[in-house]
PDB file of C-alpha atoms in Angstrom:
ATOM      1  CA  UNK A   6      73.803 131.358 153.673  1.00  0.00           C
ATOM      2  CA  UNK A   7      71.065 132.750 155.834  1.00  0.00           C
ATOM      3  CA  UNK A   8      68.515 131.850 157.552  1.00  0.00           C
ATOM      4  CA  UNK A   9      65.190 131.001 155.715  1.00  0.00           C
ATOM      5  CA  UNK A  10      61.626 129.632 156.861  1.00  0.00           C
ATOM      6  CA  UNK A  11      58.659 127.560 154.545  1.00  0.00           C
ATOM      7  CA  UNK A  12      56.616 130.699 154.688  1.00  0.00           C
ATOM      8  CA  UNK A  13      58.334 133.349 153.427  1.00  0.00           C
ATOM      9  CA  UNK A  14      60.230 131.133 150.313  1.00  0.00           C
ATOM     10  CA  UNK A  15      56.339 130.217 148.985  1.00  0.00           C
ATOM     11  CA  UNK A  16      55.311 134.317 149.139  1.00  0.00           C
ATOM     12  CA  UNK A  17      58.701 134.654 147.495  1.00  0.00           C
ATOM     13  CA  UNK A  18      58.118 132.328 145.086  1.00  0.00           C
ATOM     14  CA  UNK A  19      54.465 132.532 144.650  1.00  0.00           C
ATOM     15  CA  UNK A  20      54.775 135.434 141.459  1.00  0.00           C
ATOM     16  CA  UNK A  21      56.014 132.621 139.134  1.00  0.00           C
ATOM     17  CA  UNK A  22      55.226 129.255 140.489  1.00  0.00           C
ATOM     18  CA  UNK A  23      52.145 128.735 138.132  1.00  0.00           C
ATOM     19  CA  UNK A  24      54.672 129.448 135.369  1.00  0.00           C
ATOM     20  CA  UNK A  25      57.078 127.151 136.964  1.00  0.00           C
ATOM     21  CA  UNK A  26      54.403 124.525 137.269  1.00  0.00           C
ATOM     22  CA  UNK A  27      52.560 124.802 133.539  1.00  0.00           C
ATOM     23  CA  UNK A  28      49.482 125.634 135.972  1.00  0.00           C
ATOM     24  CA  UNK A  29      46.992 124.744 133.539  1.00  0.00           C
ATOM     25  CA  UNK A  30      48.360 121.531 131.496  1.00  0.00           C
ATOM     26  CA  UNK A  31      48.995 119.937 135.135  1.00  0.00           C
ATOM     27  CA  UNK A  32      45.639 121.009 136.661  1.00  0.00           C
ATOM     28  CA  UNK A  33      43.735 118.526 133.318  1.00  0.00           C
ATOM     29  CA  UNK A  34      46.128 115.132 134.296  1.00  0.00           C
ATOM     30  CA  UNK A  35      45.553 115.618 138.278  1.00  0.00           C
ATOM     31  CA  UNK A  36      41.917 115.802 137.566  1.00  0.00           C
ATOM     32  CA  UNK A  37      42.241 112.679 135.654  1.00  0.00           C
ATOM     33  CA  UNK A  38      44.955 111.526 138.712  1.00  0.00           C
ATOM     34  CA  UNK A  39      42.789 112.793 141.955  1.00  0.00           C
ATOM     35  CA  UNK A  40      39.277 110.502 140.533  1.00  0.00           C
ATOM     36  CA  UNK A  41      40.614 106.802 141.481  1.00  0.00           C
ATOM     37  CA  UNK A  42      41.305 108.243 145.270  1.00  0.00           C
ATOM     38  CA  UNK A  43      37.604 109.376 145.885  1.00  0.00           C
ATOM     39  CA  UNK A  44      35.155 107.088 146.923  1.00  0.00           C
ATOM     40  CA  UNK A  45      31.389 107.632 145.387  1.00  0.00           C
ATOM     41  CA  UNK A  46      30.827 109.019 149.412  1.00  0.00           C
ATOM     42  CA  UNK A  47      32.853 110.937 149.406  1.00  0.00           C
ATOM     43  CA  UNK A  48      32.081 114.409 150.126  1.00  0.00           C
ATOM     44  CA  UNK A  49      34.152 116.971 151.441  1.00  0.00           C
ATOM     45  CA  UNK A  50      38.125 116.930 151.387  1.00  0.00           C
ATOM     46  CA  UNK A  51      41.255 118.939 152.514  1.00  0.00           C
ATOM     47  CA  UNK A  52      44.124 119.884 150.690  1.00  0.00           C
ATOM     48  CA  UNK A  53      46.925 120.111 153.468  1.00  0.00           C
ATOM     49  CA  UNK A  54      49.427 122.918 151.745  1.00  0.00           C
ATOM     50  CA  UNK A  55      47.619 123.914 148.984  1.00  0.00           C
ATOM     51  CA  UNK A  56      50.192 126.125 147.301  1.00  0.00           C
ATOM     52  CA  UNK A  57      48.149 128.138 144.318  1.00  0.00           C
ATOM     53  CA  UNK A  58      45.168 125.746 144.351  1.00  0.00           C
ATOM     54  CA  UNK A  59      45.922 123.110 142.090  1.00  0.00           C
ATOM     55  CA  UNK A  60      44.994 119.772 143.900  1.00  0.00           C
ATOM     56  CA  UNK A  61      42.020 122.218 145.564  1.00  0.00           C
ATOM     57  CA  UNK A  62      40.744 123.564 142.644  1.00  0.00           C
ATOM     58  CA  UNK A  63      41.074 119.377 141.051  1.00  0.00           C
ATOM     59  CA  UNK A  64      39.098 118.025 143.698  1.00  0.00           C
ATOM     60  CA  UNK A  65      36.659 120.361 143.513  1.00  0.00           C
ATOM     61  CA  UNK A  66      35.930 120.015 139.904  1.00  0.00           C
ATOM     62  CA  UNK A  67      34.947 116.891 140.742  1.00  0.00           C
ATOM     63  CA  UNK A  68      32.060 117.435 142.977  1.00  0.00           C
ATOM     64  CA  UNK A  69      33.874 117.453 146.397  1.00  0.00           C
ATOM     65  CA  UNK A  70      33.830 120.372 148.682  1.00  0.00           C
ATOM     66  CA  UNK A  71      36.812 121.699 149.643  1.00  0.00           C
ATOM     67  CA  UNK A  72      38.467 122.992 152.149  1.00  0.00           C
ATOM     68  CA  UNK A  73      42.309 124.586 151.334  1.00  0.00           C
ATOM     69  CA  UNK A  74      45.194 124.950 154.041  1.00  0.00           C
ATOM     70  CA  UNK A  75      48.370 126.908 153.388  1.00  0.00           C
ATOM     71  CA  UNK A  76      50.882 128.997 155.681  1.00  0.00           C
ATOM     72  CA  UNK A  77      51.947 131.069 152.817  1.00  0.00           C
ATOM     73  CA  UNK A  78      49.082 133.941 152.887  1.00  0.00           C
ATOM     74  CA  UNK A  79      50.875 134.757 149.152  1.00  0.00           C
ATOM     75  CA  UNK A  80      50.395 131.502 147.955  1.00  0.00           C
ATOM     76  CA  UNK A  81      46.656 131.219 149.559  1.00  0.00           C
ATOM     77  CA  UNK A  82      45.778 134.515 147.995  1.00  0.00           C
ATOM     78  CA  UNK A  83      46.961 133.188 144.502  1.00  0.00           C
ATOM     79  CA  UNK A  84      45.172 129.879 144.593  1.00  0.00           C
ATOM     80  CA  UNK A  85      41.650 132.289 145.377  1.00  0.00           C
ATOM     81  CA  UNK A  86      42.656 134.148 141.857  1.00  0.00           C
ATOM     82  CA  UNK A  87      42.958 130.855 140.217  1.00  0.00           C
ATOM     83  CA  UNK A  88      39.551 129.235 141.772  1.00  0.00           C
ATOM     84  CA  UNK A  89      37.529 132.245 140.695  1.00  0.00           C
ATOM     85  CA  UNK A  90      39.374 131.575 137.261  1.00  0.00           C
ATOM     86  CA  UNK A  91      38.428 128.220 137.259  1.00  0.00           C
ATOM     87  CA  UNK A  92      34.393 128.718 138.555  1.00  0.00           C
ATOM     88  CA  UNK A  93      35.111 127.177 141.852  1.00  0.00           C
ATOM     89  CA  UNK A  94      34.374 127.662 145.354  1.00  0.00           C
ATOM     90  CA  UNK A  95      36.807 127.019 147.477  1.00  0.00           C
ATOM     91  CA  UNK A  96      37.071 127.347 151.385  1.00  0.00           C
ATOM     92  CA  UNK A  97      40.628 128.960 151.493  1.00  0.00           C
ATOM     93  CA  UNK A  98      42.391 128.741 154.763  1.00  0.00           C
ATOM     94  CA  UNK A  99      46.102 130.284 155.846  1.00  0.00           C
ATOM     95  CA  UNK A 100      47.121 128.108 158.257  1.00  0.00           C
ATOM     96  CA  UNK A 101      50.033 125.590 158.519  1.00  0.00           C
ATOM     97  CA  UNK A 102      49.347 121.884 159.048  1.00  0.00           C
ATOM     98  CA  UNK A 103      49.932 121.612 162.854  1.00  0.00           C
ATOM     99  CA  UNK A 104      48.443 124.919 163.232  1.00  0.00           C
ATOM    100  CA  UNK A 105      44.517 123.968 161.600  1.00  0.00           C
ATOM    101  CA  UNK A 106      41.617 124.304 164.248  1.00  0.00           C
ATOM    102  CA  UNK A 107      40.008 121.809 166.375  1.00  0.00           C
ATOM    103  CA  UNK A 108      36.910 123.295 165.171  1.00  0.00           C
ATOM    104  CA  UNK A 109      37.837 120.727 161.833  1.00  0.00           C
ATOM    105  CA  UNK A 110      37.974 117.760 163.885  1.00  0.00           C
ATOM    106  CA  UNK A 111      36.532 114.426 161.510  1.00  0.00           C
ATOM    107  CA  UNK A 112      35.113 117.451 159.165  1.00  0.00           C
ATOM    108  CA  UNK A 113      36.757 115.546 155.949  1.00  0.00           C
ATOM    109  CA  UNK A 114      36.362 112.040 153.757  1.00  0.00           C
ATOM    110  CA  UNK A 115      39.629 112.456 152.216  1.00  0.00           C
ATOM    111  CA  UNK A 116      43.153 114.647 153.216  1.00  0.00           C
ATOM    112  CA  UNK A 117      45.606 115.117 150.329  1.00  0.00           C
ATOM    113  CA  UNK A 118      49.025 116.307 151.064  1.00  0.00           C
ATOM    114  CA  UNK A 119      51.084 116.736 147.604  1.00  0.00           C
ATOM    115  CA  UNK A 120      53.826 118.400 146.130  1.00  0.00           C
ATOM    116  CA  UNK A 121      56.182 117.261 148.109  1.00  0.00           C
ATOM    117  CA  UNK A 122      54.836 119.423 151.119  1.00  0.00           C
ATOM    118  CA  UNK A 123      55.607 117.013 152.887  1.00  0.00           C
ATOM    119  CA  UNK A 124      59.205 117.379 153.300  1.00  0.00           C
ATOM    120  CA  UNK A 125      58.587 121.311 154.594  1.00  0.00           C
ATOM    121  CA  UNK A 126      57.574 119.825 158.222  1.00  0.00           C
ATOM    122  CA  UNK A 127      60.318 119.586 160.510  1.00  0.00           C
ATOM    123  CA  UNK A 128      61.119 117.077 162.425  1.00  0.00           C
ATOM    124  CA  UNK A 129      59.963 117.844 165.407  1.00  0.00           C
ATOM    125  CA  UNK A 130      56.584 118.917 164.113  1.00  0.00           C
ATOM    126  CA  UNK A 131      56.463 115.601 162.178  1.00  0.00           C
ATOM    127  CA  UNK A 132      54.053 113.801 165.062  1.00  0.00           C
ATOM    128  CA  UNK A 133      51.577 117.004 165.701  1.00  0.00           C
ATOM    129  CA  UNK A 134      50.645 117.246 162.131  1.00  0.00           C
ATOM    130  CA  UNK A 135      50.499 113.512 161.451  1.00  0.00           C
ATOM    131  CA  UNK A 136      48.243 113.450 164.470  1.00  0.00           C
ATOM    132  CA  UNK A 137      46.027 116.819 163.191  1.00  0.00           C
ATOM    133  CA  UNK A 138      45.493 114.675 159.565  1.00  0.00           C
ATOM    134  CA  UNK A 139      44.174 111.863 161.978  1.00  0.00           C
ATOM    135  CA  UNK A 140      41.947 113.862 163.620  1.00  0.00           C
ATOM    136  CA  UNK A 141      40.598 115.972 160.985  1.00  0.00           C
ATOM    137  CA  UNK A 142      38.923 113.078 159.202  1.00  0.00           C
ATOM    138  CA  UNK A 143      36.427 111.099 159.170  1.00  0.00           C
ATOM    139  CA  UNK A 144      36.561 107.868 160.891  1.00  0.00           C
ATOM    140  CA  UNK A 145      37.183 105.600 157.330  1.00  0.00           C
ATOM    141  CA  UNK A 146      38.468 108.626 156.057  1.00  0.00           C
ATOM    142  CA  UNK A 147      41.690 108.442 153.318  1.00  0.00           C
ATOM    143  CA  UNK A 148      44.893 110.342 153.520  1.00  0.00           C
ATOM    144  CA  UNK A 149      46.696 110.609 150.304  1.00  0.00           C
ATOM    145  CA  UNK A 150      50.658 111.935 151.060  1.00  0.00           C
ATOM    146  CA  UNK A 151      53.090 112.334 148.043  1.00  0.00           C
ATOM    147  CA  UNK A 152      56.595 112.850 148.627  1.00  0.00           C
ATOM    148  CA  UNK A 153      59.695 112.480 146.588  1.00  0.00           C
ATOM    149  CA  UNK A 154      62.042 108.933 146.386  1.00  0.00           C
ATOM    150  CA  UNK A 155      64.464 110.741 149.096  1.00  0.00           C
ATOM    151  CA  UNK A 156      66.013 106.857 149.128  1.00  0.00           C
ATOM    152  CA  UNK A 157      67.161 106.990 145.521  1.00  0.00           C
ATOM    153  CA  UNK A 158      67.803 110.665 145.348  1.00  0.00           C
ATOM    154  CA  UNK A 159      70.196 110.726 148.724  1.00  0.00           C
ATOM    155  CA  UNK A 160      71.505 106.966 147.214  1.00  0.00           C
ATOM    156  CA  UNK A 161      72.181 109.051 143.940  1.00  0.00           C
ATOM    157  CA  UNK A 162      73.054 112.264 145.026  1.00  0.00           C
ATOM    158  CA  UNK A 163      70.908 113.516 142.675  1.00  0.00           C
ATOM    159  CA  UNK A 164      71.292 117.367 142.529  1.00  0.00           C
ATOM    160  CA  UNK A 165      68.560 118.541 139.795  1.00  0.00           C
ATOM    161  CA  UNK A 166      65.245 118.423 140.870  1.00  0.00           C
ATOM    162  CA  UNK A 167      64.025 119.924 137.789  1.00  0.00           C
ATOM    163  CA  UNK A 168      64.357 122.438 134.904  1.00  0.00           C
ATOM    164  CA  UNK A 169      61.345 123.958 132.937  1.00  0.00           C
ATOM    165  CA  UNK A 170      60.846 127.171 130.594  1.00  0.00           C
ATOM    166  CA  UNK A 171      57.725 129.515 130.445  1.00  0.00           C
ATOM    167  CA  UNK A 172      57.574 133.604 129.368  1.00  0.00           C
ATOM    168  CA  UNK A 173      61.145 133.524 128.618  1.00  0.00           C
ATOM    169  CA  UNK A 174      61.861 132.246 132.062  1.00  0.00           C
ATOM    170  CA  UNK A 175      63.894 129.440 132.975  1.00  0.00           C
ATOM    171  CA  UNK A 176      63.143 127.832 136.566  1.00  0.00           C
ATOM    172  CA  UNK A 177      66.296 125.435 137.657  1.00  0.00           C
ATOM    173  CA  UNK A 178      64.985 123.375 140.563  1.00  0.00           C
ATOM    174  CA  UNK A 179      68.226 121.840 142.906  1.00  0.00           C
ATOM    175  CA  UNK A 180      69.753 120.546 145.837  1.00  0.00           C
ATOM    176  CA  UNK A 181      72.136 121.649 148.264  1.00  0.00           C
ATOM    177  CA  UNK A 182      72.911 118.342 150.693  1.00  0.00           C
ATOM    178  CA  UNK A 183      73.609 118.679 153.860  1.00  0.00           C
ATOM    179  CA  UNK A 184      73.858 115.731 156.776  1.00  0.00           C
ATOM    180  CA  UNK A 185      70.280 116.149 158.292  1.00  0.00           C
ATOM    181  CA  UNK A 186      68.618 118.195 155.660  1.00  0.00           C
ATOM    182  CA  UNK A 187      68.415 119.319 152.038  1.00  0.00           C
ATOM    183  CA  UNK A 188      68.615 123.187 150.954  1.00  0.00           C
ATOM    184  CA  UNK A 189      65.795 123.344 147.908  1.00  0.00           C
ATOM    185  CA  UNK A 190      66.498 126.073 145.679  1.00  0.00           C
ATOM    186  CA  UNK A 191      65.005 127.404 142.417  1.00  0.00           C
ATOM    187  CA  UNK A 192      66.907 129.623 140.312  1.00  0.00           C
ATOM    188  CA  UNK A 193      64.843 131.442 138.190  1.00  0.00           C
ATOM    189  CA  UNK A 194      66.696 133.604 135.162  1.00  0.00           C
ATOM    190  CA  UNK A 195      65.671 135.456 131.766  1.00  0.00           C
ATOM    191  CA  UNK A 196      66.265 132.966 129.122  1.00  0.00           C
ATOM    192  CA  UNK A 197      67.731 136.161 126.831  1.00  0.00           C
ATOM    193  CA  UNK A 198      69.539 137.890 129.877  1.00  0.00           C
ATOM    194  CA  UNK A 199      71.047 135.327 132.413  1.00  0.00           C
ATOM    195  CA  UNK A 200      72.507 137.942 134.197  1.00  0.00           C
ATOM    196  CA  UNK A 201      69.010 138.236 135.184  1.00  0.00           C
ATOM    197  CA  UNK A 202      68.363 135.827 137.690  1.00  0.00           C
ATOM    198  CA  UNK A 203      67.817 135.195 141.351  1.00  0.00           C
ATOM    199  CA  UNK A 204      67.730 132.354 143.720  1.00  0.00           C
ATOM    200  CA  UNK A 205      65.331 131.600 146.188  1.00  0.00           C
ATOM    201  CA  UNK A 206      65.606 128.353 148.759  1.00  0.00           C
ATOM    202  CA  UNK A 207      64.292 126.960 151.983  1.00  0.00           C
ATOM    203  CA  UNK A 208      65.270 123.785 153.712  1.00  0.00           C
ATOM    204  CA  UNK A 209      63.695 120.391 153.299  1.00  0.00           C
ATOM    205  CA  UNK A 210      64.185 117.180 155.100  1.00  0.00           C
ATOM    206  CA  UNK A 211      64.267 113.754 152.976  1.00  0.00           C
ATOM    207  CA  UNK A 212      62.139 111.793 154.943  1.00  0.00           C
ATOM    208  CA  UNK A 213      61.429 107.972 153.734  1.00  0.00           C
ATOM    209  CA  UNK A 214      59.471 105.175 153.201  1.00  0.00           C
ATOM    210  CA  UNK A 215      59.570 103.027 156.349  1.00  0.00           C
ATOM    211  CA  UNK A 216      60.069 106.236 158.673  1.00  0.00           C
ATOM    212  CA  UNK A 217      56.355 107.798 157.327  1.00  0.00           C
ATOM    213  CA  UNK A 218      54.750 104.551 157.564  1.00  0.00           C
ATOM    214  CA  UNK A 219      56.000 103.813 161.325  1.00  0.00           C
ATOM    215  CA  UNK A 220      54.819 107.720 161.734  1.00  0.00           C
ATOM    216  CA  UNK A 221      51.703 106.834 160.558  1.00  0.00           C
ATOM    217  CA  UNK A 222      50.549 103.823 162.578  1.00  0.00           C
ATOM    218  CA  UNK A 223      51.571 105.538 165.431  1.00  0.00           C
ATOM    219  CA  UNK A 224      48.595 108.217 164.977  1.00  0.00           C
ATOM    220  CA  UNK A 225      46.302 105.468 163.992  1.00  0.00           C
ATOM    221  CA  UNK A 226      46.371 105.253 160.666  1.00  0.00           C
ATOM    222  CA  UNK A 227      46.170 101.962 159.491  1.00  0.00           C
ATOM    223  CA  UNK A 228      45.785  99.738 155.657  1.00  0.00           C
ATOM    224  CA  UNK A 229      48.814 101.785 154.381  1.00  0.00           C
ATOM    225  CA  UNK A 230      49.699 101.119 150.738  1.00  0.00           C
ATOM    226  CA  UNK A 231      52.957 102.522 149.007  1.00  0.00           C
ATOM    227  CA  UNK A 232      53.298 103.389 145.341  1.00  0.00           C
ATOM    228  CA  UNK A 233      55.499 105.006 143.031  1.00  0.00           C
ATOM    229  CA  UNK A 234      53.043 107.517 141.339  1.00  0.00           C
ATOM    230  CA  UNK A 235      49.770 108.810 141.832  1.00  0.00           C
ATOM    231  CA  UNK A 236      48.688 106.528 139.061  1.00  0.00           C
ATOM    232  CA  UNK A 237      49.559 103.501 141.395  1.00  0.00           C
ATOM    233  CA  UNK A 238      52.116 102.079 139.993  1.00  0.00           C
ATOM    234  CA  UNK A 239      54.117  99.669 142.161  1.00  0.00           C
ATOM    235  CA  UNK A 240      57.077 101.506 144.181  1.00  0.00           C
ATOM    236  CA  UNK A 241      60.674 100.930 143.936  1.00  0.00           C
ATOM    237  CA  UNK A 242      62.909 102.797 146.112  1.00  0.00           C
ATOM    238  CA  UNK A 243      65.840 102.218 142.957  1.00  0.00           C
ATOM    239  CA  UNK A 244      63.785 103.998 140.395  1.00  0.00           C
ATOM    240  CA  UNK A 245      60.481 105.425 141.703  1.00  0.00           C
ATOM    241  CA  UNK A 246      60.422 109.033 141.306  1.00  0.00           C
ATOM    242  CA  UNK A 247      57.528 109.689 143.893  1.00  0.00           C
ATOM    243  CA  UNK A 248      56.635 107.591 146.713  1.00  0.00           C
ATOM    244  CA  UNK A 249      52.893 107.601 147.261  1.00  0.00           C
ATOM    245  CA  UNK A 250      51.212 106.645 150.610  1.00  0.00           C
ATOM    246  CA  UNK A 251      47.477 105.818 150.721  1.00  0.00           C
ATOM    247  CA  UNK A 252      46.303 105.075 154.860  1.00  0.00           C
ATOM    248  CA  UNK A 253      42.743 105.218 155.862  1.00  0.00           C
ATOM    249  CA  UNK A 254      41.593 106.517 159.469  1.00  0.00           C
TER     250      UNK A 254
END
């Protein structure tokens, strides 16, 4: 299989991932989601690999002002079509995580990094852009990081990620394992002609619970809390599907 890099898979992608997402049904629950991680202070935020704009365009329906981050310029340039669709303004930024200017240095209350994104940074980036989260908030500032239950999906060998329809589209969401990384791919295929199809894939790594939080307090972070969904319910690595870290700067 060849070669393959985070940027190029999201520009690849980006022509059907609001389809494979149900854009619009998930943008009303992380609304409802996003409001128990702001503080009434709070004031400006940064959504570290924003994808299309969802947890951007979430935050900033509720009064925050935001400031997007995203290597994929395809994926950036999407998530401006769907802020204008949504009435918001949005500070749109291509730039990946370690990558972000020092002229954002403590320029942000809260940093969310969703959607797994998380498991896109490579290992030996993994300090860098802990360390660029750190500095790019405020001091008291929160950083919100979502990742998949790698501990019960590597226990498990659990293969599907995920399988959803929209437009006569199916999007099948999978694993390939490997010993020090995961191959993500999504097949996408006409649900009337499966003949039509084509698979697109980058690799992940399935980092986990104690490894994040030691990465964490070595930047500085520090009153880390683990859950199992954004809605705070109590992590287990047997069942969890997400694990959800809250630290504060």
């Amino acid at each position: 299989m060849p070669e393959n890099n985070t940027e190029s898979f999201y520009n690849e992608i980006s022509s059907f991932y609001d389809d494979m997402i149900d854009f619009k049904k998930s943008l009303e629950k992380r609304k409802l989601q996003l409001q128990k991680f702001i503080k009434d202070d709070f004031k400006t935020a940064a959504d570290l690999g924003c994808g299309s704009g969802l947890d951007s365009i979430a935050l900033s329906s509720l009064g925050l002002n935001v400031t997007a981050f995203d290597p994929s310029d395809m994926m950036i340039r999407k998530a401006r079509e769907n802020a204008r669709a949504n009435m918001q303004e949005i500070d749109f930024i291509c730039s990946g995580l370690e990558k972000i200017p020092l002229s954002y240095k403590q320029k942000f209350d809260i940093a969310l990094l969703l959607g797994n994104t998380f498991a896109n940074i490579s290992p030996e980036k993994i300090e860098r852009s802990i360390g660029k989260v750190y500095k790019i908030l405020n001091s008291g500032g929160k950083f919100v990081l979502q990742i998949l239950n790698y501990t019960r999906i590597l226990r498990n060998e659990e293969k599907i990620v995920g399988i959803n329809s929209k437009n006569d589209f199916t999007f099948v969401r999978y694993y390939d394992f490997h010993s020090d990384h995961l191959n993500f791919n999504i097949l996408k295929f006409n649900s009337a002609y499966p003949d039509d199809r084509k698979v697109s894939f980058t690799k992940i790594f399935p980092y986990k619970k104690k490894f994040l939080i030691n990465e964490l307090k070595k930047s500085g972070f520090r009153k880390i809390k683990c859950f199992g969904s954004l809605s705070l319910d109590k992590f287990s690595s047997l069942s969890s599907k997400d694990l959800i870290i809250l630290a504060e700067k």
